[in-house]
Each structure stands twice: as C-alpha cells, then as structure tokens.
Coordinates of C-alpha atoms in Angstrom, one line a residue:
M13 CA 257.6 20.5 208.8
D14 CA 259.4 22.6 211.0
Y15 CA 257.0 25.6 211.4
S16 CA 259.1 27.7 213.3
S17 CA 262.1 27.5 210.6
L18 CA 259.4 28.3 207.9
I19 CA 258.2 31.5 209.8
L20 CA 262.0 32.4 210.3
L21 CA 262.5 32.0 206.6
V22 CA 259.5 34.1 205.6
L23 CA 260.5 36.9 207.9
A24 CA 264.0 36.7 206.6
G25 CA 262.3 37.2 203.2
L26 CA 260.4 40.0 204.5
G27 CA 263.6 41.8 205.2
I28 CA 265.2 41.0 202.2
I29 CA 262.1 42.3 200.1
S30 CA 261.9 45.4 202.3
G31 CA 265.5 46.0 202.2
N32 CA 265.9 45.8 205.9
S33 CA 269.2 44.1 206.8
T34 CA 268.5 44.3 210.3
V35 CA 265.6 42.0 210.1
T36 CA 267.3 39.7 207.6
I37 CA 270.4 39.3 209.6
A38 CA 268.3 38.6 212.8
M39 CA 266.3 36.0 211.3
V40 CA 269.1 34.3 209.4
V41 CA 271.2 34.1 212.6
L42 CA 268.1 32.6 214.5
L43 CA 267.5 30.1 211.6
L44 CA 271.1 29.0 211.8
L45 CA 271.1 28.6 215.6
R46 CA 267.8 26.6 215.1
V47 CA 269.3 24.2 212.5
T48 CA 272.8 23.6 214.2
S49 CA 273.7 22.4 217.8
F50 CA 273.8 26.0 218.8
H51 CA 269.8 25.9 219.5
T52 CA 270.7 25.2 223.0
A53 CA 271.4 29.0 223.2
F54 CA 267.7 29.9 223.1
P55 CA 267.2 29.7 226.8
W56 CA 270.0 32.1 227.3
L57 CA 269.1 34.4 224.6
E58 CA 265.5 34.6 225.9
K59 CA 266.7 35.4 229.3
Y60 CA 269.7 37.9 228.5
G61 CA 269.3 38.8 224.9
L62 CA 266.9 42.0 225.5
T63 CA 269.5 43.1 228.1
I64 CA 272.4 42.6 226.0
G65 CA 270.6 44.4 223.1
I66 CA 269.8 47.4 225.2
I67 CA 273.5 47.5 226.2
I68 CA 274.8 47.6 222.6
L69 CA 272.1 50.3 221.8
T70 CA 273.0 52.3 224.8
I71 CA 276.8 52.0 223.8
G72 CA 275.9 53.1 220.1
V73 CA 273.8 56.1 221.2
M74 CA 276.4 57.2 223.8
T75 CA 279.5 56.8 221.7
P76 CA 279.3 60.3 220.4
L77 CA 279.4 61.7 223.8
A78 CA 282.3 59.2 224.8
S79 CA 284.4 60.1 221.7
G80 CA 284.2 63.6 222.2
K81 CA 281.8 64.4 219.1
I82 CA 279.4 65.9 221.7
S83 CA 281.2 68.4 224.0
I84 CA 280.0 69.3 227.6
N85 CA 279.0 72.6 226.2
Q86 CA 276.6 70.9 223.9
V87 CA 275.3 68.9 226.5
T88 CA 274.6 72.0 228.7
E89 CA 273.3 73.9 225.9
S90 CA 270.7 71.3 225.4
F91 CA 268.8 72.5 228.4
L92 CA 268.6 75.8 227.1
H93 CA 266.9 75.0 223.6
W94 CA 263.2 74.3 223.4
K95 CA 263.8 71.5 220.9
S96 CA 266.3 69.9 223.1
L97 CA 264.1 70.1 226.2
L98 CA 261.2 68.6 224.3
A99 CA 263.7 65.8 223.1
I100 CA 264.7 65.1 226.8
G101 CA 260.9 65.1 227.9
I102 CA 260.1 62.5 225.1
G103 CA 263.2 60.6 226.1
I104 CA 262.0 60.4 229.7
L105 CA 258.4 59.4 228.4
V106 CA 259.9 56.6 226.0
A107 CA 262.1 55.1 228.7
Y108 CA 259.1 55.1 230.9
L109 CA 257.1 53.4 228.5
G110 CA 259.9 51.0 227.7
G111 CA 260.0 50.1 231.6
R112 CA 256.3 49.5 231.6
G113 CA 256.6 47.4 228.3
V114 CA 259.2 45.0 230.0
T115 CA 257.1 44.4 232.9
L116 CA 254.0 43.8 230.7
M117 CA 255.9 41.4 228.4
S118 CA 257.2 39.3 231.3
G119 CA 253.9 39.1 233.1
Q120 CA 251.9 38.3 230.0
P121 CA 253.9 36.5 227.6
I122 CA 250.9 35.9 225.0
I123 CA 251.2 39.5 224.1
V124 CA 254.9 39.2 223.1
T125 CA 253.7 37.5 219.8
G126 CA 251.4 40.2 218.7
L127 CA 254.0 42.8 219.4
L128 CA 256.6 41.0 217.6
I129 CA 254.4 40.5 214.5
G130 CA 253.5 44.3 214.7
T131 CA 257.2 45.2 214.9
I132 CA 258.4 43.1 212.2
I133 CA 255.5 44.3 209.8
G134 CA 256.7 48.0 210.8
V135 CA 260.3 47.2 210.3
A136 CA 259.8 45.4 207.0
F137 CA 257.3 47.7 205.4
F138 CA 257.6 51.0 207.0
K139 CA 261.4 51.3 207.5
G140 CA 261.1 51.0 211.3
V141 CA 263.6 49.8 213.5
P142 CA 263.3 46.7 215.8
V143 CA 263.0 48.5 219.2
G144 CA 259.3 48.6 218.9
P145 CA 258.2 46.0 221.1
L146 CA 259.2 47.6 224.4
I147 CA 257.5 50.9 223.6
A148 CA 254.5 49.0 222.0
A149 CA 254.2 47.2 225.1
G150 CA 254.3 50.4 227.2
L151 CA 251.7 52.0 225.2
L152 CA 249.6 48.9 225.5
S153 CA 250.1 48.6 229.2
L154 CA 248.8 52.1 229.3
L155 CA 245.8 51.3 227.5
I156 CA 245.0 48.0 229.3
G157 CA 245.7 49.3 232.5
R158 CA 248.7 47.0 233.6
S159 CA 252.1 48.2 235.1

C-alpha cells in the first residue's frame, strides 16, 4: 500500500469535510502529481514551491495597491492612525518570525512534519489559512532558541 497517497487522500477528505477548498485542491494536485509521471516535479516543488507561493501571496496582497484601489493618500494616512501603526508593527513581527521559520525549517527538516500536521489541522478544523508553517516555525524558533 502507498501510505503517502493514503495520507494525501485523508488530508483531501479533511479539506472536503471542513469545507476548505485550499487544502482539498492542494492535496488532490499533489496526489495527481504522485500517481502520474509528473511526480518527478517533487524535487523542484520542494526547492522552489515555497518561494513561488510567497510570490503569489505577495502579488495577491499588493494587487489593491497596484490597481489603484488603495491610494497614496491611504498609504500615508496609515502612518497616522494607531490601528494602522499597530498593523505595521505586527506585519514587521510576522515577517521576522517567517524569516526565522524558513531558517529553522531548512536547518531542521524533522520539525516540518509536525508543523505541517498542525497547519493542516488548523486549516481543516479552525478555518485557518495554510501560511501557518512559517509563522509557527518562527514562534518555535523563539521557544527553542534557534535562529
């Protein structure tokens, strides 16, 4: 029995049960890659997938600015309101944690499995989004003293 495919099926099922199409689509795509001749893409995805995902996420976040839905006035006003200043500070902290997380995940791959399981549970059952592993790894790095 192919346990990796079985795990992907279970995770896809969790995505369906929880109504989280992001997890479902990701697991089905990985399962299809696994059972077709495209499984040779896994090393490439392991190497560049995170970077590509971050690029796509950044494009999505920055699109309102690029499309003009967020004006330069709104950007400058964000430095005048306490909630926006707090958001800027939190953004800096999260980016810092994400950087620490990438370093930790690269240096200690055994941790990745636990982070992924926790993220899948958070996405499937708590309506989270699968950006958690980087932040979780960053928090973990603070707790275990790795940078």
